[in-house]
Every structure is written in structure tokens, then in C-alpha cells.
């Protein structure tokens, strides 16, 4: 058998991080190299995720952990405040980033792509690792050619830090590659309550709903005279993202440069 891919997980004691740790510990071609988080230092990661003790404890110094563990890949599910720093640090140490945390600007992505190319390693930033969500984005982009009047509504839990979601931004970008720019709606419209019409993106609107109990959902509503089309995806559990994360970890070992969007890995 080929050498296992050594994976460091940042944000390891978070909700997504724990799911990633479980995946890394159970996939036969992965080896857990390190787990990093601000809290839970010293706790065995196997125990943390309800599996057998694995001998790898949570550390809180990312740089030290990356260097000492000789990780091949760093998976990051932390916060928009810290993820750019973490990604850049990993690349500097030759560790391939697989990033699920959202909140990157186009400038960040450009800068990190250059860093990856200089180091001759691969990297992946995927605002959504769920294959169903990728198909939703792709179908929405295809349909936008025929239904250019559209709005995006995304729903997440009330503790989410960024808005709109990375998935909504990615959907908007994919739609904009296909849909000619038109400004929708009445050009004289006035908001009597600020923000009522949502965020403006290339002529259409994005609405972010934040409520307790909601996991992750998005719909793209398109309409023309006499008809409407709704393309919707619902995620109910973090397990939905793990097949995508595993594919990302394997793929990132095989190319140079930063790929933005998991859709590039789906035919
Ligand atoms: P979470 O439960 O709050 O977990 C984040 C973890 O990261 C926490 O344990 C936090 O520690 C830790 N952390 C924060 N800053 C850190 C740092 N500088 N170094 C090390 N660890 C740090 O959040 P989550 O629900 O897992 O979501 C994490 C991110 O993933 C969010 O941006 C979310 O939008 C994104 N997400 C992406 C996808 C996708 O498919 N791409 C899917 C779901 C979620 P403390 O608790 O001590 O702050």
C-alpha cells in the first residue's frame, strides 16, 4: 500500500473539525498527523470524537504542530478571522491546505494561489464540500442562461459569522459567468427599511436568513412571465460534507496551485 496521507486538522474540536477527525481516523489511506484548536489542549482526538484513543492530542500552536507532525495536508474549519493566516502559514511550510472555512476575498485567493505556485504545492478552498450543493450551484448557473431574473436565499444557523454564506457567493459568481449582467427590478424602488431587498450582486439580490435550529439550505429562485423555477438544496448533518473533504485531501496531493471551488473535482 502507498504511504498514507498525513493530515493535520485545524479547528479540530469544533463541529466540522470533529467530523473531519473522525473521517481521517476511519479512512484507510489517511493518517491523523495533528489536531489543532484553541481549546481542549491535551485531549486525545480519538476520544474527543467518540472513537478509541489514537495517541494524537490537541495542540494549540499551529506552526509547531505543522512542523513537528510533518503533515502533508492541513484541513481548516476555523473562523473567517483566522483562516487566511492559517492557510498562508501552512503553504509557507509546504503543507497543502484544504480549506472549508468561508470568508476569503478574491485578493486573498489570488495571493494564496501565488504562494502555492511558488512552493509548487496544491491547495483547495471549497466554500461547500457537499456534492448536492455543488449540483445545485451548477444547475442554477445553467438555468440562469434561460431565466436571468433570479434571487438567492440562503438559510443558516444564527451563530454563523459571515453573510452572505460562501456558498451563496460562489453561486453568485458561477451565475455571473453565464448570465449577462442585467439590473433586475424597478430602478426607482426605495427601501423603507434598510436592507429589505438584500445584498446586491451583479444586478441580482442575495438574502441571508439566520435562525436557530437551521443547518444549511439555499434556494435560487428564478422567474419569467407566467412561470418560476426553484432550485434548492438542504443539508441536515455535517456528515454531508465528509465525502467531499476526503476527495479534496486526496486530490490536493496531485496538482500545483490553488483550486477555488469543489465543483472543479466533479465531472
Ligand atoms: P465551530 O464549531 O465554531 O468550530 C471552529 C473551531 O475552530 C472552534 O473549535 C474554534 O475554537 C477553532 N478555532 C478558532 N480560531 C482558531 C485558531 N486561530 N486556531 C485554531 N483553532 C481555532 O465552527 P464550525 O461549525 O465547525 O464551522 C467552521 C467553519 O466552517 C465556518 O466558517 C463555517 O462557515 C465553515 N463550514 C464550511 C463548510 C464547507 O462545506 N466548506 C461546511 C460547514 C461549515 P474556539 O471554540 O476556542 O473558538
CSV table of N, CA, C and O in Angstrom, one decimal, residues 75-161:
chain,number,residue,atom,x,y,z
A,75,UNK,N,-6.3,20.5,7.0
A,75,UNK,CA,-7.7,20.8,6.8
A,75,UNK,C,-8.1,21.8,7.8
A,75,UNK,O,-7.8,21.7,9.0
A,76,UNK,N,-8.7,22.9,7.3
A,76,UNK,CA,-9.1,24.0,8.2
A,76,UNK,C,-10.6,24.3,8.2
A,76,UNK,O,-11.1,24.6,7.2
A,77,UNK,N,-11.2,24.1,9.4
A,77,UNK,CA,-12.6,24.6,9.6
A,77,UNK,C,-12.5,25.4,10.9
A,77,UNK,O,-12.8,24.9,12.0
A,78,UNK,N,-12.1,26.7,10.8
A,78,UNK,CA,-12.0,27.5,11.9
A,78,UNK,C,-12.9,28.7,11.8
A,78,UNK,O,-14.1,28.5,11.9
A,79,UNK,N,-12.4,29.9,11.7
A,79,UNK,CA,-13.2,31.1,11.5
A,79,UNK,C,-12.7,32.0,10.4
A,79,UNK,O,-11.4,32.0,10.1
A,80,UNK,N,-13.5,32.9,9.9
A,80,UNK,CA,-13.1,33.8,8.8
A,80,UNK,C,-11.9,34.7,9.3
A,80,UNK,O,-11.1,35.2,8.6
A,81,UNK,N,-11.8,34.9,10.7
A,81,UNK,CA,-10.8,35.8,11.2
A,81,UNK,C,-9.4,35.3,11.1
A,81,UNK,O,-8.4,36.0,11.0
A,82,UNK,N,-9.3,34.0,11.2
A,82,UNK,CA,-8.0,33.3,11.3
A,82,UNK,C,-7.6,32.5,10.1
A,82,UNK,O,-6.4,32.2,9.9
A,83,UNK,N,-8.5,32.2,9.2
A,83,UNK,CA,-8.2,31.2,8.2
A,83,UNK,C,-7.2,31.7,7.2
A,83,UNK,O,-6.4,30.9,6.7
A,84,UNK,N,-7.1,32.9,6.8
A,84,UNK,CA,-6.2,33.4,5.8
A,84,UNK,C,-4.8,33.2,6.4
A,84,UNK,O,-3.8,32.7,5.7
A,85,UNK,N,-4.6,33.6,7.6
A,85,UNK,CA,-3.3,33.5,8.3
A,85,UNK,C,-2.9,32.0,8.3
A,85,UNK,O,-1.8,31.6,8.0
A,86,UNK,N,-3.8,31.1,8.8
A,86,UNK,CA,-3.5,29.7,8.9
A,86,UNK,C,-3.1,29.1,7.5
A,86,UNK,O,-2.2,28.3,7.4
A,87,UNK,N,-3.9,29.5,6.5
A,87,UNK,CA,-3.6,28.9,5.1
A,87,UNK,C,-2.2,29.4,4.6
A,87,UNK,O,-1.4,28.6,4.1
A,88,UNK,N,-1.9,30.6,4.8
A,88,UNK,CA,-0.6,31.2,4.4
A,88,UNK,C,0.5,30.5,5.2
A,88,UNK,O,1.5,30.1,4.6
A,89,UNK,N,0.3,30.3,6.4
A,89,UNK,CA,1.3,29.6,7.3
A,89,UNK,C,1.6,28.2,6.8
A,89,UNK,O,2.7,27.7,6.6
A,90,UNK,N,0.5,27.5,6.5
A,90,UNK,CA,0.6,26.1,6.0
A,90,UNK,C,1.4,26.1,4.7
A,90,UNK,O,2.4,25.3,4.6
A,91,UNK,N,1.1,26.9,3.8
A,91,UNK,CA,1.8,26.9,2.5
A,91,UNK,C,3.2,27.2,2.7
A,91,UNK,O,4.1,26.6,2.1
A,92,UNK,N,3.5,28.2,3.6
A,92,UNK,CA,5.0,28.5,3.8
A,92,UNK,C,5.7,27.3,4.3
A,92,UNK,O,6.9,27.2,4.0
A,93,UNK,N,5.1,26.4,5.0
A,93,UNK,CA,5.7,25.2,5.5
A,93,UNK,C,5.6,24.0,4.5
A,93,UNK,O,5.9,22.9,4.9
A,94,UNK,N,5.0,24.3,3.3
A,94,UNK,CA,4.9,23.2,2.3
A,94,UNK,C,3.8,22.2,2.6
A,94,UNK,O,3.8,21.1,2.1
A,95,UNK,N,2.8,22.6,3.5
A,95,UNK,CA,1.7,21.8,3.8
A,95,UNK,C,0.5,22.2,3.0
A,95,UNK,O,0.1,23.4,3.0
A,96,UNK,N,-0.1,21.3,2.2
A,96,UNK,CA,-1.2,21.6,1.3
A,96,UNK,C,-2.5,21.9,2.0
A,96,UNK,O,-3.0,21.1,2.8
A,97,UNK,N,-3.0,23.1,1.8
A,97,UNK,CA,-4.2,23.5,2.5
A,97,UNK,C,-5.5,22.9,1.8
A,97,UNK,O,-5.7,23.0,0.6
A,98,UNK,N,-6.4,22.4,2.6
A,98,UNK,CA,-7.8,22.0,2.2
A,98,UNK,C,-8.7,22.8,3.1
A,98,UNK,O,-8.8,22.5,4.3
A,99,UNK,N,-9.3,23.8,2.6
A,99,UNK,CA,-10.0,24.8,3.5
A,99,UNK,C,-11.5,24.8,3.3
A,99,UNK,O,-12.0,25.0,2.2
A,100,UNK,N,-12.2,24.6,4.4
A,100,UNK,CA,-13.6,24.7,4.4
A,100,UNK,C,-14.2,25.9,5.0
A,100,UNK,O,-15.3,26.3,4.7
A,101,UNK,N,-13.3,26.6,5.7
A,101,UNK,CA,-13.8,27.9,6.4
A,101,UNK,C,-14.1,28.9,5.3
A,101,UNK,O,-13.3,29.0,4.3
A,102,UNK,N,-15.1,29.6,5.5
A,102,UNK,CA,-15.5,30.6,4.4
A,102,UNK,C,-15.0,32.0,4.8
A,102,UNK,O,-14.5,32.2,5.9
A,103,UNK,N,-15.2,33.0,3.9
A,103,UNK,CA,-14.8,34.4,4.3
A,103,UNK,C,-13.6,34.9,3.5
A,103,UNK,O,-13.1,35.9,3.9
A,104,UNK,N,-13.1,34.2,2.5
A,104,UNK,CA,-12.0,34.7,1.7
A,104,UNK,C,-12.4,35.8,0.7
A,104,UNK,O,-13.5,35.7,0.1
A,105,UNK,N,-11.6,36.8,0.5
A,105,UNK,CA,-11.8,37.8,-0.6
A,105,UNK,C,-11.1,37.3,-1.9
A,105,UNK,O,-10.2,36.5,-1.8
A,106,UNK,N,-11.5,37.8,-3.0
A,106,UNK,CA,-10.7,37.4,-4.3
A,106,UNK,C,-9.3,37.7,-4.2
A,106,UNK,O,-8.4,37.0,-4.7
A,107,UNK,N,-8.9,38.8,-3.5
A,107,UNK,CA,-7.5,39.2,-3.3
A,107,UNK,C,-6.8,38.1,-2.5
A,107,UNK,O,-5.6,37.7,-2.8
A,108,UNK,N,-7.4,37.6,-1.4
A,108,UNK,CA,-6.8,36.5,-0.6
A,108,UNK,C,-6.5,35.3,-1.5
A,108,UNK,O,-5.4,34.7,-1.4
A,109,UNK,N,-7.5,35.0,-2.3
A,109,UNK,CA,-7.4,33.8,-3.1
A,109,UNK,C,-6.2,33.9,-4.1
A,109,UNK,O,-5.4,33.0,-4.3
A,110,UNK,N,-6.1,35.1,-4.7
A,110,UNK,CA,-5.1,35.3,-5.6
A,110,UNK,C,-3.7,35.2,-5.0
A,110,UNK,O,-2.8,34.6,-5.5
A,111,UNK,N,-3.6,35.8,-3.8
A,111,UNK,CA,-2.3,35.8,-3.1
A,111,UNK,C,-1.9,34.4,-2.7
A,111,UNK,O,-0.8,34.0,-2.8
A,112,UNK,N,-2.9,33.6,-2.2
A,112,UNK,CA,-2.6,32.2,-1.7
A,112,UNK,C,-2.3,31.3,-2.9
A,112,UNK,O,-1.5,30.4,-2.8
A,113,UNK,N,-2.9,31.6,-4.1
A,113,UNK,CA,-2.6,30.8,-5.3
A,113,UNK,C,-1.2,31.0,-5.7
A,113,UNK,O,-0.4,30.1,-6.0
A,114,UNK,N,-0.7,32.3,-5.6
A,114,UNK,CA,0.7,32.6,-5.9
A,114,UNK,C,1.6,31.9,-5.0
A,114,UNK,O,2.6,31.3,-5.4
A,115,UNK,N,1.3,31.9,-3.7
A,115,UNK,CA,2.1,31.2,-2.7
A,115,UNK,C,2.2,29.7,-3.0
A,115,UNK,O,3.3,29.1,-2.9
A,116,UNK,N,1.1,29.1,-3.3
A,116,UNK,CA,1.1,27.7,-3.6
A,116,UNK,C,2.0,27.4,-4.9
A,116,UNK,O,2.7,26.4,-4.9
A,117,UNK,N,1.8,28.2,-5.9
A,117,UNK,CA,2.6,28.0,-7.1
A,117,UNK,C,4.1,28.2,-6.8
A,117,UNK,O,5.0,27.4,-7.3
A,118,UNK,N,4.5,29.2,-6.0
A,118,UNK,CA,5.9,29.4,-5.6
A,118,UNK,C,6.4,28.2,-4.9
A,118,UNK,O,7.6,27.8,-5.1
A,119,UNK,N,5.6,27.6,-4.1
A,119,UNK,CA,6.0,26.4,-3.3
A,119,UNK,C,5.9,25.1,-4.0
A,119,UNK,O,6.2,24.0,-3.6
A,120,UNK,N,5.2,25.2,-5.2
A,120,UNK,CA,4.9,24.0,-6.1
A,120,UNK,C,4.1,23.0,-5.3
A,120,UNK,O,4.4,21.8,-5.3
A,121,UNK,N,3.0,23.4,-4.6
A,121,UNK,CA,2.1,22.5,-4.0
A,121,UNK,C,0.7,22.9,-4.4
A,121,UNK,O,0.4,23.9,-4.8
A,122,UNK,N,-0.2,21.9,-4.1
A,122,UNK,CA,-1.6,22.1,-4.4
A,122,UNK,C,-2.3,22.7,-3.2
A,122,UNK,O,-1.9,22.6,-2.1
A,123,UNK,N,-3.5,23.3,-3.4
A,123,UNK,CA,-4.3,23.8,-2.4
A,123,UNK,C,-5.8,23.8,-2.8
A,123,UNK,O,-6.0,23.8,-4.0
A,124,UNK,N,-6.7,23.8,-1.9
A,124,UNK,CA,-8.1,23.8,-2.2
A,124,UNK,C,-8.9,24.7,-1.2
A,124,UNK,O,-8.7,24.5,0.0
A,125,UNK,N,-9.6,25.6,-1.7
A,125,UNK,CA,-10.6,26.3,-0.9
A,125,UNK,C,-12.0,26.0,-1.4
A,125,UNK,O,-12.3,26.2,-2.6
A,126,UNK,N,-12.8,25.4,-0.6
A,126,UNK,CA,-14.1,24.9,-1.0
A,126,UNK,C,-15.2,25.5,-0.1
A,126,UNK,O,-15.4,25.0,1.0
A,127,UNK,N,-15.9,26.5,-0.6
A,127,UNK,CA,-17.0,27.1,0.3
A,127,UNK,C,-18.0,26.0,0.6
A,127,UNK,O,-18.8,26.2,1.6
A,128,UNK,N,-18.1,25.0,-0.2
A,128,UNK,CA,-19.1,23.9,0.1
A,128,UNK,C,-18.6,22.6,-0.4
A,128,UNK,O,-18.3,22.5,-1.6
A,129,UNK,N,-18.4,21.7,0.5
A,129,UNK,CA,-17.9,20.3,0.2
A,129,UNK,C,-19.0,19.3,-0.2
A,129,UNK,O,-18.7,18.2,-0.4
A,130,UNK,N,-20.3,19.8,-0.1
A,130,UNK,CA,-21.4,18.9,-0.3
A,130,UNK,C,-21.7,18.7,-1.8
A,130,UNK,O,-21.9,19.7,-2.5
A,131,UNK,N,-21.7,17.5,-2.3
A,131,UNK,CA,-21.9,17.2,-3.7
A,131,UNK,C,-23.3,17.7,-4.2
A,131,UNK,O,-23.4,18.3,-5.2
A,132,UNK,N,-24.3,17.5,-3.3
A,132,UNK,CA,-25.6,18.0,-3.6
A,132,UNK,C,-25.6,19.5,-3.8
A,132,UNK,O,-26.3,20.1,-4.7
A,133,UNK,N,-24.9,20.2,-2.9
A,133,UNK,CA,-24.9,21.7,-3.0
A,133,UNK,C,-24.1,22.1,-4.3
A,133,UNK,O,-24.5,23.1,-5.0
A,134,UNK,N,-23.1,21.4,-4.7
A,134,UNK,CA,-22.4,21.7,-5.9
A,134,UNK,C,-23.3,21.6,-7.1
A,134,UNK,O,-23.3,22.5,-8.0
A,135,UNK,N,-24.1,20.5,-7.1
A,135,UNK,CA,-25.0,20.3,-8.2
A,135,UNK,C,-26.0,21.4,-8.3
A,135,UNK,O,-26.4,21.9,-9.3
A,136,UNK,N,-26.5,21.8,-7.1
A,136,UNK,CA,-27.5,22.9,-7.0
A,136,UNK,C,-26.9,24.2,-7.6
A,136,UNK,O,-27.6,24.9,-8.4
A,137,UNK,N,-25.6,24.5,-7.3
A,137,UNK,CA,-25.0,25.7,-7.9
A,137,UNK,C,-24.9,25.6,-9.4
A,137,UNK,O,-25.1,26.5,-10.2
A,138,UNK,N,-24.4,24.4,-9.8
A,138,UNK,CA,-24.2,24.2,-11.3
A,138,UNK,C,-25.6,24.3,-12.0
A,138,UNK,O,-25.6,24.9,-13.1
A,139,UNK,N,-26.6,23.6,-11.5
A,139,UNK,CA,-27.9,23.7,-12.2
A,139,UNK,C,-28.4,25.1,-12.2
A,139,UNK,O,-29.0,25.6,-13.2
A,140,UNK,N,-28.2,25.9,-11.1
A,140,UNK,CA,-28.7,27.3,-11.1
A,140,UNK,C,-28.0,28.1,-12.1
A,140,UNK,O,-28.6,28.9,-12.8
A,141,UNK,N,-26.6,27.8,-12.3
A,141,UNK,CA,-25.9,28.6,-13.3
A,141,UNK,C,-26.4,28.2,-14.7
A,141,UNK,O,-26.5,29.1,-15.5
A,142,UNK,N,-26.6,27.0,-14.9
A,142,UNK,CA,-27.2,26.5,-16.3
A,142,UNK,C,-28.5,27.2,-16.6
A,142,UNK,O,-28.7,27.7,-17.6
A,143,UNK,N,-29.4,27.2,-15.5
A,143,UNK,CA,-30.7,27.7,-15.8
A,143,UNK,C,-30.7,29.2,-15.9
A,143,UNK,O,-31.6,29.8,-16.6
A,144,UNK,N,-29.7,29.9,-15.3
A,144,UNK,CA,-29.7,31.4,-15.4
A,144,UNK,C,-29.6,31.9,-16.8
A,144,UNK,O,-29.9,33.0,-17.1
A,145,UNK,N,-29.1,31.1,-17.7
A,145,UNK,CA,-29.0,31.5,-19.1
A,145,UNK,C,-30.4,31.7,-19.7
A,145,UNK,O,-30.6,32.6,-20.5
A,146,UNK,N,-31.3,30.9,-19.2
A,146,UNK,CA,-32.7,31.0,-19.7
A,146,UNK,C,-33.6,31.8,-18.8
A,146,UNK,O,-34.7,32.3,-19.2
A,147,UNK,N,-33.2,31.9,-17.5
A,147,UNK,CA,-34.0,32.6,-16.5
A,147,UNK,C,-33.1,33.6,-15.8
A,147,UNK,O,-32.7,33.4,-14.7
A,148,UNK,N,-32.8,34.7,-16.5
A,148,UNK,CA,-31.8,35.6,-15.9
A,148,UNK,C,-32.3,36.4,-14.7
A,148,UNK,O,-31.5,37.0,-14.0
A,149,UNK,N,-33.6,36.5,-14.5
A,149,UNK,CA,-34.2,37.2,-13.4
A,149,UNK,C,-34.2,36.2,-12.2
A,149,UNK,O,-35.0,35.2,-12.2
A,150,UNK,N,-33.4,36.4,-11.2
A,150,UNK,CA,-33.3,35.5,-10.1
A,150,UNK,C,-32.9,36.1,-8.8
A,150,UNK,O,-32.4,37.3,-8.8
A,151,UNK,N,-33.1,35.4,-7.7
A,151,UNK,CA,-32.6,35.9,-6.4
A,151,UNK,C,-32.2,34.6,-5.6
A,151,UNK,O,-32.7,33.5,-5.9
A,152,UNK,N,-31.2,34.8,-4.8
A,152,UNK,CA,-30.7,33.7,-4.0
A,152,UNK,C,-31.1,33.9,-2.5
A,152,UNK,O,-31.0,35.0,-2.0
A,153,UNK,N,-31.6,32.9,-1.9
A,153,UNK,CA,-31.9,33.0,-0.5
A,153,UNK,C,-31.2,31.8,0.2
A,153,UNK,O,-31.3,30.7,-0.2
A,154,UNK,N,-30.3,32.2,1.2
A,154,UNK,CA,-29.6,31.1,1.9
A,154,UNK,C,-30.0,31.2,3.4
A,154,UNK,O,-30.3,32.3,3.9
A,155,UNK,N,-30.1,30.0,4.0
A,155,UNK,CA,-30.5,29.9,5.4
A,155,UNK,C,-29.4,29.1,6.2
A,155,UNK,O,-29.0,28.1,5.8
A,156,UNK,N,-29.0,29.8,7.3
A,156,UNK,CA,-28.0,29.1,8.2
A,156,UNK,C,-28.4,29.4,9.6
A,156,UNK,O,-29.3,30.2,9.9
A,157,UNK,N,-27.7,28.7,10.6
A,157,UNK,CA,-27.9,28.9,12.0
A,157,UNK,C,-27.6,30.3,12.4
A,157,UNK,O,-26.8,31.0,11.7
A,158,UNK,N,-28.1,30.8,13.5
A,158,UNK,CA,-28.0,32.2,13.9
A,158,UNK,C,-26.6,32.5,14.5
A,158,UNK,O,-26.3,33.7,14.7
A,159,UNK,N,-25.7,31.5,14.6
A,159,UNK,CA,-24.4,31.9,15.1
A,159,UNK,C,-23.3,32.0,14.0
A,159,UNK,O,-22.2,32.2,14.3
A,160,UNK,N,-23.8,31.8,12.8
A,160,UNK,CA,-22.8,32.0,11.6
A,160,UNK,C,-22.3,33.4,11.6
A,160,UNK,O,-23.0,34.3,11.8
A,161,UNK,N,-20.9,33.5,11.4
A,161,UNK,CA,-20.2,34.7,11.5
A,161,UNK,C,-20.3,35.6,10.2
A,161,UNK,O,-20.3,36.8,10.3
